[in-house]
JSON list of C-alpha atoms and ligand atoms in Angstrom, two decimals:
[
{"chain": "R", "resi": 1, "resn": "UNK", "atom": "CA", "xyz": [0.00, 0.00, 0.00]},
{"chain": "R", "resi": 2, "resn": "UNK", "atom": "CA", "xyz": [1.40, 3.65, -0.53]},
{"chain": "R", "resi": 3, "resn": "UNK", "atom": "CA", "xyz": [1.11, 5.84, 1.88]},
{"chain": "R", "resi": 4, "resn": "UNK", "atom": "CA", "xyz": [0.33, 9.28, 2.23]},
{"chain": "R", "resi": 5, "resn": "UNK", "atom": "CA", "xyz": [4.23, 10.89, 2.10]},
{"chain": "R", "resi": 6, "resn": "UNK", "atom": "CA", "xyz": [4.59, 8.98, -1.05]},
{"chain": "R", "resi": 7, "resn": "UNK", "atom": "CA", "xyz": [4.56, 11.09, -4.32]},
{"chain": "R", "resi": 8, "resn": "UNK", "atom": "CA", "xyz": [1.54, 10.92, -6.29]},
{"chain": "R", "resi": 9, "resn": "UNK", "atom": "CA", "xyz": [1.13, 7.59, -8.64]},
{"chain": "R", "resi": 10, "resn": "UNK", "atom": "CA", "xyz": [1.41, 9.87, -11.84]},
{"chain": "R", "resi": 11, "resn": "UNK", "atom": "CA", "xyz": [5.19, 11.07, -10.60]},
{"chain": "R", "resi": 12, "resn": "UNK", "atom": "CA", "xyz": [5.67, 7.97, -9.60]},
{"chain": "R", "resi": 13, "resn": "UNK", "atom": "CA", "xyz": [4.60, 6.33, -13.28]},
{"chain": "R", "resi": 14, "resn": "UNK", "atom": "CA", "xyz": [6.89, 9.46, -14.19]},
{"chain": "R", "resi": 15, "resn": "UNK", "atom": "CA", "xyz": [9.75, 8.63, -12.85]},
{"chain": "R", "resi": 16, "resn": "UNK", "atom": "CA", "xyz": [10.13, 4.66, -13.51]},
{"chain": "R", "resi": 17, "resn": "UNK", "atom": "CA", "xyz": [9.77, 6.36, -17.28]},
{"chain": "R", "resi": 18, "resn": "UNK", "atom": "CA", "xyz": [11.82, 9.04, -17.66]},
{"chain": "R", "resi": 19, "resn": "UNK", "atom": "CA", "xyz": [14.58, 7.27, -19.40]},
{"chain": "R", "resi": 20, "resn": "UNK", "atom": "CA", "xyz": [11.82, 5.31, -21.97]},
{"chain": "R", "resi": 21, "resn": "UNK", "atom": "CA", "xyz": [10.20, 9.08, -22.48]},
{"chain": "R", "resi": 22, "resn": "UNK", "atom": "CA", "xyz": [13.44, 10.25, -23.18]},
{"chain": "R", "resi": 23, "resn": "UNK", "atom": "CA", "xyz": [14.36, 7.29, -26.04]},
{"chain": "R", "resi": 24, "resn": "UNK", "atom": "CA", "xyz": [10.92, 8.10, -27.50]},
{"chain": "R", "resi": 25, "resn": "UNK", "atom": "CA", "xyz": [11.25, 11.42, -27.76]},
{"chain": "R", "resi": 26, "resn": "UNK", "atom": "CA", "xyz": [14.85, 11.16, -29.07]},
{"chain": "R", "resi": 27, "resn": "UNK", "atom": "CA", "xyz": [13.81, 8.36, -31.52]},
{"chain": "R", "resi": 28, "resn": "UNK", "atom": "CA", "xyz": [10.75, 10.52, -32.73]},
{"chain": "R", "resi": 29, "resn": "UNK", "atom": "CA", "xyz": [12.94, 13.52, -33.36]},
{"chain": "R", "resi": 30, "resn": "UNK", "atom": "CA", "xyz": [15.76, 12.09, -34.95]},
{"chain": "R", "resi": 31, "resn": "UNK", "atom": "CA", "xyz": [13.15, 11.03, -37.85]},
{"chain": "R", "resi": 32, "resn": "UNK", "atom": "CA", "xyz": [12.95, 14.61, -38.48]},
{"chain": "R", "resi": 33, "resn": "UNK", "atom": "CA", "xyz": [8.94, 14.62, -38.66]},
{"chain": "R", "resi": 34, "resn": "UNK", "atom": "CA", "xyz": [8.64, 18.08, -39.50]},
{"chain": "R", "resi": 35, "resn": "UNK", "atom": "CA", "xyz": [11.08, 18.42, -42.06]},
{"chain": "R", "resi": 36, "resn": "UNK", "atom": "CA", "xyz": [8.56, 17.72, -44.68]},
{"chain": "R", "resi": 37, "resn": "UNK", "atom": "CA", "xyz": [5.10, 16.56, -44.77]},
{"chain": "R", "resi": 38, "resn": "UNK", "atom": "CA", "xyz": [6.06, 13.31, -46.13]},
{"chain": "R", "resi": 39, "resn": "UNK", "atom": "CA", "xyz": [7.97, 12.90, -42.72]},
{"chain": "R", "resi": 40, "resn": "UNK", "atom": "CA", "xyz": [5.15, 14.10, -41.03]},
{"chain": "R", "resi": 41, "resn": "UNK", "atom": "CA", "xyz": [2.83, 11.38, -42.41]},
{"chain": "R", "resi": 42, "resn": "UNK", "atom": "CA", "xyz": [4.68, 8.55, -40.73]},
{"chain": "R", "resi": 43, "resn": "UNK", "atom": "CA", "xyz": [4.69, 9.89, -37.58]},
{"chain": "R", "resi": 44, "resn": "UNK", "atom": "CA", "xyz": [1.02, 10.63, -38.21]},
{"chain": "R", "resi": 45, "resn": "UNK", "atom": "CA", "xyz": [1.09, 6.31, -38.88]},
{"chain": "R", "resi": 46, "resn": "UNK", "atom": "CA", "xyz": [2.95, 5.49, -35.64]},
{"chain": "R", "resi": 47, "resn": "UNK", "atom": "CA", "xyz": [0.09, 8.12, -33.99]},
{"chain": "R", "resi": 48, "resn": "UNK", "atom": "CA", "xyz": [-2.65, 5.95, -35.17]},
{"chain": "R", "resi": 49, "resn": "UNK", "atom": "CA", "xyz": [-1.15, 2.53, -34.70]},
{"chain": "R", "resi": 50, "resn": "UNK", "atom": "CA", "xyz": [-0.34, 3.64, -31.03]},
{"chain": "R", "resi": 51, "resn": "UNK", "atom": "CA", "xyz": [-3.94, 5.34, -30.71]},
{"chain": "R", "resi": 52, "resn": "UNK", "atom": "CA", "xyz": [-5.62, 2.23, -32.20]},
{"chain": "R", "resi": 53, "resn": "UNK", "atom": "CA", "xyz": [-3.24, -0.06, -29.74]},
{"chain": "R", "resi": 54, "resn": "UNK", "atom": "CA", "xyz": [-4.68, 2.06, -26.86]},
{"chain": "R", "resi": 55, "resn": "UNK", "atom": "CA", "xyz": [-8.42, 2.55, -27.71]},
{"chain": "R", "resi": 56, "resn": "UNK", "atom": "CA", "xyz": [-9.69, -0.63, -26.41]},
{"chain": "R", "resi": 57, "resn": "UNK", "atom": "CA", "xyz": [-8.84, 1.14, -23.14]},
{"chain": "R", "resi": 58, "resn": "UNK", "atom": "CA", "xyz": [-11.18, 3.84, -24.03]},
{"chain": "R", "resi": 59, "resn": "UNK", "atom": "CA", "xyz": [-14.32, 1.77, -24.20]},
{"chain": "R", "resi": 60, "resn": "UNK", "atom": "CA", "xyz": [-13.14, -0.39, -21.30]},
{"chain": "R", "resi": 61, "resn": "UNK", "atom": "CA", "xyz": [-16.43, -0.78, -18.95]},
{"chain": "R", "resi": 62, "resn": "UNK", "atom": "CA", "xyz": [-14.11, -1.29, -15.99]},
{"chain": "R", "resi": 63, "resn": "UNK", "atom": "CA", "xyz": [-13.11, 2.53, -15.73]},
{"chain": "R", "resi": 64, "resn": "UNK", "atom": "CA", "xyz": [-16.52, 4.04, -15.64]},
{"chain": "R", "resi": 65, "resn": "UNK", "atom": "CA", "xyz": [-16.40, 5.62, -12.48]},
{"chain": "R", "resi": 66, "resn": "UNK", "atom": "CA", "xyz": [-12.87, 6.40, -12.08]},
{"chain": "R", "resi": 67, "resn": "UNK", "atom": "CA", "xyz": [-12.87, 8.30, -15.58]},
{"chain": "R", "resi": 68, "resn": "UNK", "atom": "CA", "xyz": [-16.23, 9.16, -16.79]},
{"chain": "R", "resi": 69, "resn": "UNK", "atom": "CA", "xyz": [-14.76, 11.31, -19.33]},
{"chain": "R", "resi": 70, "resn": "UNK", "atom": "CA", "xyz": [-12.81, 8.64, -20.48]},
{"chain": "R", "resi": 71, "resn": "UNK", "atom": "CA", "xyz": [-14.24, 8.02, -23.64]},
{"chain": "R", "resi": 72, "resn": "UNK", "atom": "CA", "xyz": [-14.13, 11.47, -24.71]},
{"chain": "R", "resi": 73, "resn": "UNK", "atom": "CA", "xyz": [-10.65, 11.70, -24.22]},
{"chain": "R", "resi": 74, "resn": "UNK", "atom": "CA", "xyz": [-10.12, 9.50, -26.90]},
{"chain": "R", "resi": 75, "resn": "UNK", "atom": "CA", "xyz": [-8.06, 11.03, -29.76]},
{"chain": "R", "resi": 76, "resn": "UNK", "atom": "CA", "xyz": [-7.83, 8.06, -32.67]},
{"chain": "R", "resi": 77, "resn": "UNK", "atom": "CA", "xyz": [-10.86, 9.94, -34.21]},
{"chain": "R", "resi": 78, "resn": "UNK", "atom": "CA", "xyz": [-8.54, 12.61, -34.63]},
{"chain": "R", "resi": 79, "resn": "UNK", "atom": "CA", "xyz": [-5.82, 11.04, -36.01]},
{"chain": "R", "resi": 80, "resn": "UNK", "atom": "CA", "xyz": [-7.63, 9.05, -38.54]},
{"chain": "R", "resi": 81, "resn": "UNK", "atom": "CA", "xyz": [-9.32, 12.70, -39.59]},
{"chain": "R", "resi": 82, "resn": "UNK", "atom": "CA", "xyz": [-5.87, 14.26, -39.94]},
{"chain": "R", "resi": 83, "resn": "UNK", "atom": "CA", "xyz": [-4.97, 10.97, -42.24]},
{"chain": "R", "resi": 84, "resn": "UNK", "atom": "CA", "xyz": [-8.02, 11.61, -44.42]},
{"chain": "R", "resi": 85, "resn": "UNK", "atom": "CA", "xyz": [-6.94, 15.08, -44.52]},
{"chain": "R", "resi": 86, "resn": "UNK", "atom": "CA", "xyz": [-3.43, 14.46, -45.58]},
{"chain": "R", "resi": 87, "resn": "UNK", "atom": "CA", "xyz": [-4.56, 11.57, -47.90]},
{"chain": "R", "resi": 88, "resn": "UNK", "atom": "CA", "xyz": [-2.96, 8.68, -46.44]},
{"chain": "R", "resi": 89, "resn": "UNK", "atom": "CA", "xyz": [-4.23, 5.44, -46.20]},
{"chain": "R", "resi": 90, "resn": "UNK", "atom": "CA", "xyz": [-4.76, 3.94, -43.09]},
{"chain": "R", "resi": 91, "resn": "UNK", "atom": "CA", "xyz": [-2.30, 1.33, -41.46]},
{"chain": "R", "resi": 92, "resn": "UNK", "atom": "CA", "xyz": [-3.37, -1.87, -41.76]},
{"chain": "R", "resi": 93, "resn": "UNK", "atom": "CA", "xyz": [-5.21, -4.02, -38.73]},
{"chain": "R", "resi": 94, "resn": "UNK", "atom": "CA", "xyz": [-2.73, -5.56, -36.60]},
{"chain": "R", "resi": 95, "resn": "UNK", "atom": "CA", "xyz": [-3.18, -7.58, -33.13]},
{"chain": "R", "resi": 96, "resn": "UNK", "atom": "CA", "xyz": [-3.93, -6.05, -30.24]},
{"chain": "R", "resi": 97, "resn": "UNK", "atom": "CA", "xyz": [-2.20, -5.68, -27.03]},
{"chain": "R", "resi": 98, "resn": "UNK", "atom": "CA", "xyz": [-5.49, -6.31, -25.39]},
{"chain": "R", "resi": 99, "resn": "UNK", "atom": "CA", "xyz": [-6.31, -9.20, -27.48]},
{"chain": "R", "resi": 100, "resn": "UNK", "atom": "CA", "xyz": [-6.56, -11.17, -24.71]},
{"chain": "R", "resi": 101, "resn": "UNK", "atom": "CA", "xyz": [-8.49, -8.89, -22.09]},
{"chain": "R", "resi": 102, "resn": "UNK", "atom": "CA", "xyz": [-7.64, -5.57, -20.09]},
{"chain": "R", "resi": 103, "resn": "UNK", "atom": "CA", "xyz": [-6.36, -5.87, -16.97]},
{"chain": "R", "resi": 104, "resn": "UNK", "atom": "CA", "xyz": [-7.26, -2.58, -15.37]},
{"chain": "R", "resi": 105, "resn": "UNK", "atom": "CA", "xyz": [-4.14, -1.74, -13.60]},
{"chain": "R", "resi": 106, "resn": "UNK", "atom": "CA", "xyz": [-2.13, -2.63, -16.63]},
{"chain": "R", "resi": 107, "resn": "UNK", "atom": "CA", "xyz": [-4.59, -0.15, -18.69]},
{"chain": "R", "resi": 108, "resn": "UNK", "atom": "CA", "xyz": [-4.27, 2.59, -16.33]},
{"chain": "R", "resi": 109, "resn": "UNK", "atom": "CA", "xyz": [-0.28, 2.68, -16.85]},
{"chain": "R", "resi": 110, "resn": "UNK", "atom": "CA", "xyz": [-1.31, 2.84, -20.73]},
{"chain": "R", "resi": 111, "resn": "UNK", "atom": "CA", "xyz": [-3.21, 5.63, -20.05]},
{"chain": "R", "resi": 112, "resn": "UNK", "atom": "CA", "xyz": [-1.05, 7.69, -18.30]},
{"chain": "R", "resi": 113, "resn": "UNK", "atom": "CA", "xyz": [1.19, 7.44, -21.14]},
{"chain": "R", "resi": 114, "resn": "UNK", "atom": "CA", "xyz": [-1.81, 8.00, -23.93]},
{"chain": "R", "resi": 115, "resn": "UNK", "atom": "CA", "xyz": [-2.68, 10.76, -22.03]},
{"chain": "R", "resi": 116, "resn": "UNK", "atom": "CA", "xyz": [0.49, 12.58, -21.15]},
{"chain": "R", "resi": 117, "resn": "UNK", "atom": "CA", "xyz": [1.61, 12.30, -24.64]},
{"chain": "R", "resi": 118, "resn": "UNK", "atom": "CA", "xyz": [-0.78, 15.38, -25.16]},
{"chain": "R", "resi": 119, "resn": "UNK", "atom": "CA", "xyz": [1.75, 17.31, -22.88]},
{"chain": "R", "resi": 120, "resn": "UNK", "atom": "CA", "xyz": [4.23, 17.08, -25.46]},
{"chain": "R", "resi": 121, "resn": "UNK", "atom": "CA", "xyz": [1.84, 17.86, -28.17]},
{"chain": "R", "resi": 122, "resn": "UNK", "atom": "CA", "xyz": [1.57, 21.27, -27.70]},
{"chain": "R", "resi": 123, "resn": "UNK", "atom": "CA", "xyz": [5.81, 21.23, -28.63]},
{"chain": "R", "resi": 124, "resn": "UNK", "atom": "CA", "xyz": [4.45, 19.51, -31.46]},
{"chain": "R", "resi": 125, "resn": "UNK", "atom": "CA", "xyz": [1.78, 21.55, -32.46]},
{"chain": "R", "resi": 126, "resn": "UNK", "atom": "CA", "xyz": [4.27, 24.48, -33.00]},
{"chain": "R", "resi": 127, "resn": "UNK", "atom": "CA", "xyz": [6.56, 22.69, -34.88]},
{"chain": "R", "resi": 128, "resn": "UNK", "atom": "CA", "xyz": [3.56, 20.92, -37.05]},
{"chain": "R", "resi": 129, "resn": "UNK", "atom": "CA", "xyz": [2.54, 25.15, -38.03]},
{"chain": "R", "resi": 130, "resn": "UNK", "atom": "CA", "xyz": [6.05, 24.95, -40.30]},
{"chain": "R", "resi": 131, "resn": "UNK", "atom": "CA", "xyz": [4.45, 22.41, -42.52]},
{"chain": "R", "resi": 132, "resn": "UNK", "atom": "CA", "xyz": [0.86, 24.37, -42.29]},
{"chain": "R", "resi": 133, "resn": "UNK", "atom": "CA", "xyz": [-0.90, 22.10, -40.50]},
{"chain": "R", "resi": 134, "resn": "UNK", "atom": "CA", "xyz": [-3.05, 22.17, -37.32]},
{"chain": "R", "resi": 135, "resn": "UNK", "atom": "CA", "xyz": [-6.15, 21.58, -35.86]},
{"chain": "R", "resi": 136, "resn": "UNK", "atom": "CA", "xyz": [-7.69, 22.55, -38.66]},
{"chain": "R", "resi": 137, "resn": "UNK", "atom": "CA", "xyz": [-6.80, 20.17, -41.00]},
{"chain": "R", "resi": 138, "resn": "UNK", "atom": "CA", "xyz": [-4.03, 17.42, -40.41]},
{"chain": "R", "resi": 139, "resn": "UNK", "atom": "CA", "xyz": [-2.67, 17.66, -36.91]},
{"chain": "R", "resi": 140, "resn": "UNK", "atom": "CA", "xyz": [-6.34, 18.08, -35.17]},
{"chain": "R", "resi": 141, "resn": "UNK", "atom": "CA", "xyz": [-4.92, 15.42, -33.01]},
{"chain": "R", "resi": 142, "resn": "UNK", "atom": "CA", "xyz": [-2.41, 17.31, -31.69]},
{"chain": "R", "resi": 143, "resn": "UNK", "atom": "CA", "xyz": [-5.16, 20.25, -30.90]},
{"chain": "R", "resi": 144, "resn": "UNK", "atom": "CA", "xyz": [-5.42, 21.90, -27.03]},
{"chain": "R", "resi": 145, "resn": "UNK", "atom": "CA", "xyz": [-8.32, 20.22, -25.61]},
{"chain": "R", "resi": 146, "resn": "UNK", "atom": "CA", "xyz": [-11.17, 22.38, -24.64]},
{"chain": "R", "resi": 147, "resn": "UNK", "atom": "CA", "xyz": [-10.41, 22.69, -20.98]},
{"chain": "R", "resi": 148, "resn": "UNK", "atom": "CA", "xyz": [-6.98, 23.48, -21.67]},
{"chain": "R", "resi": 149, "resn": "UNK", "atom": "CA", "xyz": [-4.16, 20.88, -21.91]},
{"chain": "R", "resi": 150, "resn": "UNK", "atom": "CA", "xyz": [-3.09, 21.15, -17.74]},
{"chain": "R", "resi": 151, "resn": "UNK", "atom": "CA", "xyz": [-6.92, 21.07, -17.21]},
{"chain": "R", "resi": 152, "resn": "UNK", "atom": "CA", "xyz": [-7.26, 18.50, -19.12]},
{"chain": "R", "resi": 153, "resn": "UNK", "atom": "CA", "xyz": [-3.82, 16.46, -17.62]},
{"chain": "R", "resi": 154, "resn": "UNK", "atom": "CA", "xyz": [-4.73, 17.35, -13.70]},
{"chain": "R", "resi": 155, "resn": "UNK", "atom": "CA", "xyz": [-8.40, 16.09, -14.60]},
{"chain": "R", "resi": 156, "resn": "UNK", "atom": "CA", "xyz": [-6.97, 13.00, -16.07]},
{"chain": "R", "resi": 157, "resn": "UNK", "atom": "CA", "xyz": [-4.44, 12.91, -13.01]},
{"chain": "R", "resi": 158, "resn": "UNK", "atom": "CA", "xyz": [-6.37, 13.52, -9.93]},
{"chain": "R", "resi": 159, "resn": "UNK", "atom": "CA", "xyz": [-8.82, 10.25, -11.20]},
{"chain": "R", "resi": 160, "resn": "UNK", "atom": "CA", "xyz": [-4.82, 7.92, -12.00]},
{"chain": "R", "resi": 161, "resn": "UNK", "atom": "CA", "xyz": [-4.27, 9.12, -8.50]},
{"chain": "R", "resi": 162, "resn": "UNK", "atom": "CA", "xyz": [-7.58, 7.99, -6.91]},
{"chain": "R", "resi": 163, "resn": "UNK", "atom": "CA", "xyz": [-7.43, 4.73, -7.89]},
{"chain": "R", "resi": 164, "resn": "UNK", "atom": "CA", "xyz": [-7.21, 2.21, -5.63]},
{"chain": "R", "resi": 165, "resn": "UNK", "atom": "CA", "xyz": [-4.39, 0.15, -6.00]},
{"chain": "R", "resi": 166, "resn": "UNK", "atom": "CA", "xyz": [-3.07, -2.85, -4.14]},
{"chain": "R", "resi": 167, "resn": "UNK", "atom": "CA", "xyz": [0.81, -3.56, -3.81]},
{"chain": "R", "resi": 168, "resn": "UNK", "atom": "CA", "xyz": [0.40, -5.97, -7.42]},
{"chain": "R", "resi": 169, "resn": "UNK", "atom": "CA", "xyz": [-1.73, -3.90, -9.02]},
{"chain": "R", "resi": 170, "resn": "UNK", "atom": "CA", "xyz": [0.44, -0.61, -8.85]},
{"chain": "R", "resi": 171, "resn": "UNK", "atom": "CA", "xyz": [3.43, -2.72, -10.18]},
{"chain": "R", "resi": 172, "resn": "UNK", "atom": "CA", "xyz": [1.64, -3.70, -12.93]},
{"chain": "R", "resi": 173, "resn": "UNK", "atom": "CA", "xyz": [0.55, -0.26, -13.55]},
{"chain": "R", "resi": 174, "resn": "UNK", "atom": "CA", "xyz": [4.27, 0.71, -13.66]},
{"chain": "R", "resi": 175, "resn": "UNK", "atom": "CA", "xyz": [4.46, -2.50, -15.86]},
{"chain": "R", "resi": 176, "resn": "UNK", "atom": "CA", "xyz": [1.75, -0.93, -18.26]},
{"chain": "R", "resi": 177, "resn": "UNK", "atom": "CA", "xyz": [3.03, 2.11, -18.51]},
{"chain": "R", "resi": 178, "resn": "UNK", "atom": "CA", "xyz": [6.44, 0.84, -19.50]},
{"chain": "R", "resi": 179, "resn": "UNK", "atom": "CA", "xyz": [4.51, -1.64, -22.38]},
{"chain": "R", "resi": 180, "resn": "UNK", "atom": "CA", "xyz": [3.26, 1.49, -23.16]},
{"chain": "R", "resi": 181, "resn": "UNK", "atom": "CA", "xyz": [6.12, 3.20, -24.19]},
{"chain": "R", "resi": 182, "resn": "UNK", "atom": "CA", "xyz": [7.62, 0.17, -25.64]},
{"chain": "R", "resi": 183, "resn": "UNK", "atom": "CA", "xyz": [5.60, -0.29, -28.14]},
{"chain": "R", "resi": 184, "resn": "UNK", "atom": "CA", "xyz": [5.39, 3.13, -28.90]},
{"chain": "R", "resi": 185, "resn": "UNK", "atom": "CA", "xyz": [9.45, 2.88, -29.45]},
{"chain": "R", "resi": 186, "resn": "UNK", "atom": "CA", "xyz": [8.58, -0.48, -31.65]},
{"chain": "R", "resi": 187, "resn": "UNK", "atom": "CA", "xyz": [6.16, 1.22, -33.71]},
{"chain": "R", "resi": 188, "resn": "UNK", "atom": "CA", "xyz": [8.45, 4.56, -34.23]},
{"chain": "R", "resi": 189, "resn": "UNK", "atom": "CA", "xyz": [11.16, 2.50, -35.17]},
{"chain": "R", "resi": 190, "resn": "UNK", "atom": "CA", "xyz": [9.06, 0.80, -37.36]},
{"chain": "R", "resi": 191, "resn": "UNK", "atom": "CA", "xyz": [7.23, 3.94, -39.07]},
{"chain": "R", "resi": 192, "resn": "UNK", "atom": "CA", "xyz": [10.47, 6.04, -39.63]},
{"chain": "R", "resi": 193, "resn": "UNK", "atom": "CA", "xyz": [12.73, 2.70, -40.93]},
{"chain": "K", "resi": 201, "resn": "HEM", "atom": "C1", "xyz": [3.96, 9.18, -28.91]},
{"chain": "K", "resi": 201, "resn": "HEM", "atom": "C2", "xyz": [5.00, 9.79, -28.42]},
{"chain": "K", "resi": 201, "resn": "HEM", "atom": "C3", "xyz": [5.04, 10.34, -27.01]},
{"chain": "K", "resi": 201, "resn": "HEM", "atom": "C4", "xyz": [4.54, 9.79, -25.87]},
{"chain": "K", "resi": 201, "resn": "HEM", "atom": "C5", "xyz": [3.82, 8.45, -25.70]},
{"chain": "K", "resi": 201, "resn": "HEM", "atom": "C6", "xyz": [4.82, 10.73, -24.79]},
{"chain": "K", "resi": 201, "resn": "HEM", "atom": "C7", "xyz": [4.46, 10.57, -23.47]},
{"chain": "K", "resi": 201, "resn": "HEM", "atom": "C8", "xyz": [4.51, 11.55, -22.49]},
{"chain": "K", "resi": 201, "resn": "HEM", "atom": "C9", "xyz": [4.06, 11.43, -21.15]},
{"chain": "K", "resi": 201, "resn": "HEM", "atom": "C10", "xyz": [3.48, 10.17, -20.51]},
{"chain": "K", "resi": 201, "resn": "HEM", "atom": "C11", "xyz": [4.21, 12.62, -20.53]},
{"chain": "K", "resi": 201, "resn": "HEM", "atom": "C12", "xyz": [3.79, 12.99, -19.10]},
{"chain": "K", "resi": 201, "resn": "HEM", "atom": "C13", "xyz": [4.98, 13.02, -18.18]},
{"chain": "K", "resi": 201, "resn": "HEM", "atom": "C14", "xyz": [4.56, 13.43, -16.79]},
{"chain": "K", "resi": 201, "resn": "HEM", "atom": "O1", "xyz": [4.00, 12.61, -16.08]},
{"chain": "K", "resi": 201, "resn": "HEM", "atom": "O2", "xyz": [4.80, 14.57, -16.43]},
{"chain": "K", "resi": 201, "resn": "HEM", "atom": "C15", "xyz": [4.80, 13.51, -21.50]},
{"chain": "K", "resi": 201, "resn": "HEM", "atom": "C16", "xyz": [5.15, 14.83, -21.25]},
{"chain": "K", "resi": 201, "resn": "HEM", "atom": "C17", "xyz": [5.92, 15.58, -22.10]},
{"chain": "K", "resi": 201, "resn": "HEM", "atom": "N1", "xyz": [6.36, 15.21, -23.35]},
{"chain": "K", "resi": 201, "resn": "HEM", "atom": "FE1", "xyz": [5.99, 13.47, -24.29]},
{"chain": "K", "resi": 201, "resn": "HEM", "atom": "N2", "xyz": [5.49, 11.80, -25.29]},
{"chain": "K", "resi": 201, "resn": "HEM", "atom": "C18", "xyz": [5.65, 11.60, -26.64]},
{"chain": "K", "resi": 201, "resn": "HEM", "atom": "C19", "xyz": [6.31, 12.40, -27.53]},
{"chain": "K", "resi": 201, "resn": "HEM", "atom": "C20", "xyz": [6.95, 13.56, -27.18]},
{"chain": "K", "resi": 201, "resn": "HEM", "atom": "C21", "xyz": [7.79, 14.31, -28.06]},
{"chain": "K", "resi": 201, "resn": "HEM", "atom": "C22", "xyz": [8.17, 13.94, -29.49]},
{"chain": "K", "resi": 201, "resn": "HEM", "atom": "C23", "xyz": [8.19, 15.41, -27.34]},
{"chain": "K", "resi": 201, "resn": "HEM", "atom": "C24", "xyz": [9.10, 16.55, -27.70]},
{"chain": "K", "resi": 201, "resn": "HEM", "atom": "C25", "xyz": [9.53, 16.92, -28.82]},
{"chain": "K", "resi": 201, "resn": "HEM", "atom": "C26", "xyz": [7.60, 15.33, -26.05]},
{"chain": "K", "resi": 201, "resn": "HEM", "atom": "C27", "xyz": [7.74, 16.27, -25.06]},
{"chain": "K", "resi": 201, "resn": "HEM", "atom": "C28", "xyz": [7.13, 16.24, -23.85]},
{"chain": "K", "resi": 201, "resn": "HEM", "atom": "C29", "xyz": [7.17, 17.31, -22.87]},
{"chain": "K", "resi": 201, "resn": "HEM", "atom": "C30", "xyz": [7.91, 18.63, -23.02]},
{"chain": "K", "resi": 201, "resn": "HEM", "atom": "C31", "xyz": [6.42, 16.89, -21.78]},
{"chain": "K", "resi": 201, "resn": "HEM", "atom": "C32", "xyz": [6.23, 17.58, -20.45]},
{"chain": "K", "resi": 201, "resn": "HEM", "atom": "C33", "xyz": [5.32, 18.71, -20.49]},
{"chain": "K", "resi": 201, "resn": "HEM", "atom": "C34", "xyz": [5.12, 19.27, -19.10]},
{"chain": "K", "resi": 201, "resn": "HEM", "atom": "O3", "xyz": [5.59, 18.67, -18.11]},
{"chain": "K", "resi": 201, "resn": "HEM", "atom": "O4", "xyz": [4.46, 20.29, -19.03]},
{"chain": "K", "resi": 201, "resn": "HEM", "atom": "N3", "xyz": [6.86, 14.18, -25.97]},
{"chain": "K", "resi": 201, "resn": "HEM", "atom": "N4", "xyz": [4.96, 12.83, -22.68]}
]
């Protein structure tokens, strides 16, 4: 059990990622997505195969009252506008991390990365104006949510914090979050190769 002293579960998820953030971002960057929109369109692939990875989260039953707003939050409708917009064609089906169920500790690591990857977005968004692209029309998912995007983080961490979480079930959110970013490394690797 955690006690009180300890640092909220988000730092916490923070922290045993830091280095894995850190590869990501690296990795991302050093395929030069803004350089062109041709760039730009894979990392708009490894978006939507991470997003579509993800979304089974979104419609997950189990999180009801923890995250009402859950589904809402979701942001692969976004990203498979901004693919229509830029006319590419949409990555092909491929398995599941959930294929086999959600475990909802697991999930919420997931979603802490999902989520905070909309903190770095707004980095993004600046750098996506270059190509002349933006909410409007082919990096909508990269848009400020309504509420603001540290509303809309401190909303999405106060509920990742009030979950109640035995010893097994926080590791394996740690464990989920680090899947998480794992596969999003895979899948950058992957759309920049
Ligand atoms: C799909 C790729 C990405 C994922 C999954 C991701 C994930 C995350 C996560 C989980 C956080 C929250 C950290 C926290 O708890 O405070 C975060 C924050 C952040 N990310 Fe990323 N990130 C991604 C790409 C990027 C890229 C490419 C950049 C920079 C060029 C970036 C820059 C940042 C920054 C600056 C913050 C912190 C913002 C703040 O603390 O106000 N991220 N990201």
């Amino acid at each position: 059990m955690t006690t009180l002293a300890s640092p909220s579960r988000a730092r916490r998820l923070a922290e045993a990622t830091r280095p894995m953030h850190g590869e990501l971002d690296s990795l991302i960057m050093a395929g030069q997505p803004f350089a062109s929109r041709e760039n730009y369109t894979r990392f708009l692939r490894m978006q939507y195969r991470l997003h579509r990875a993800a979304d089974p989260l979104f419609h997950h039953a189990g999180y009801a009252s923890l995250l009402p707003d859950l589904h809402e939050r979701r942001r692969l409708p976004a990203v498979m506008d901004d693919l229509v917009a830029l006319g590419v064609e949409r990555p092909e089906r491929e398995a599941s991390p959930f294929a086999d169920g959600i475990d909802a500790a697991t999930g919420l690591g997931w979603l802490y990365v999902v989520e905070g990857s909309n903190l770095g977005a707004a980095i993004l968004l600046k750098l996506a104006a270059k190509l002349e692209l933006g909410p409007a029309f082919g990096a909508s998912h990269l848009a400020t949510p309504e509420d603001g995007r540290a509303g809309h983080w401190r909303g999405f961490v106060a509920a990742l914090d009030a979950a109640e979480l035995d010893d097994e079930e926080e590791q394996r959110a740690v464990e989920g979050a680090k899947a998480a970013f794992t596969h999003a490394v895979v899948l950058t690797r992957e759309c920049f190769a």
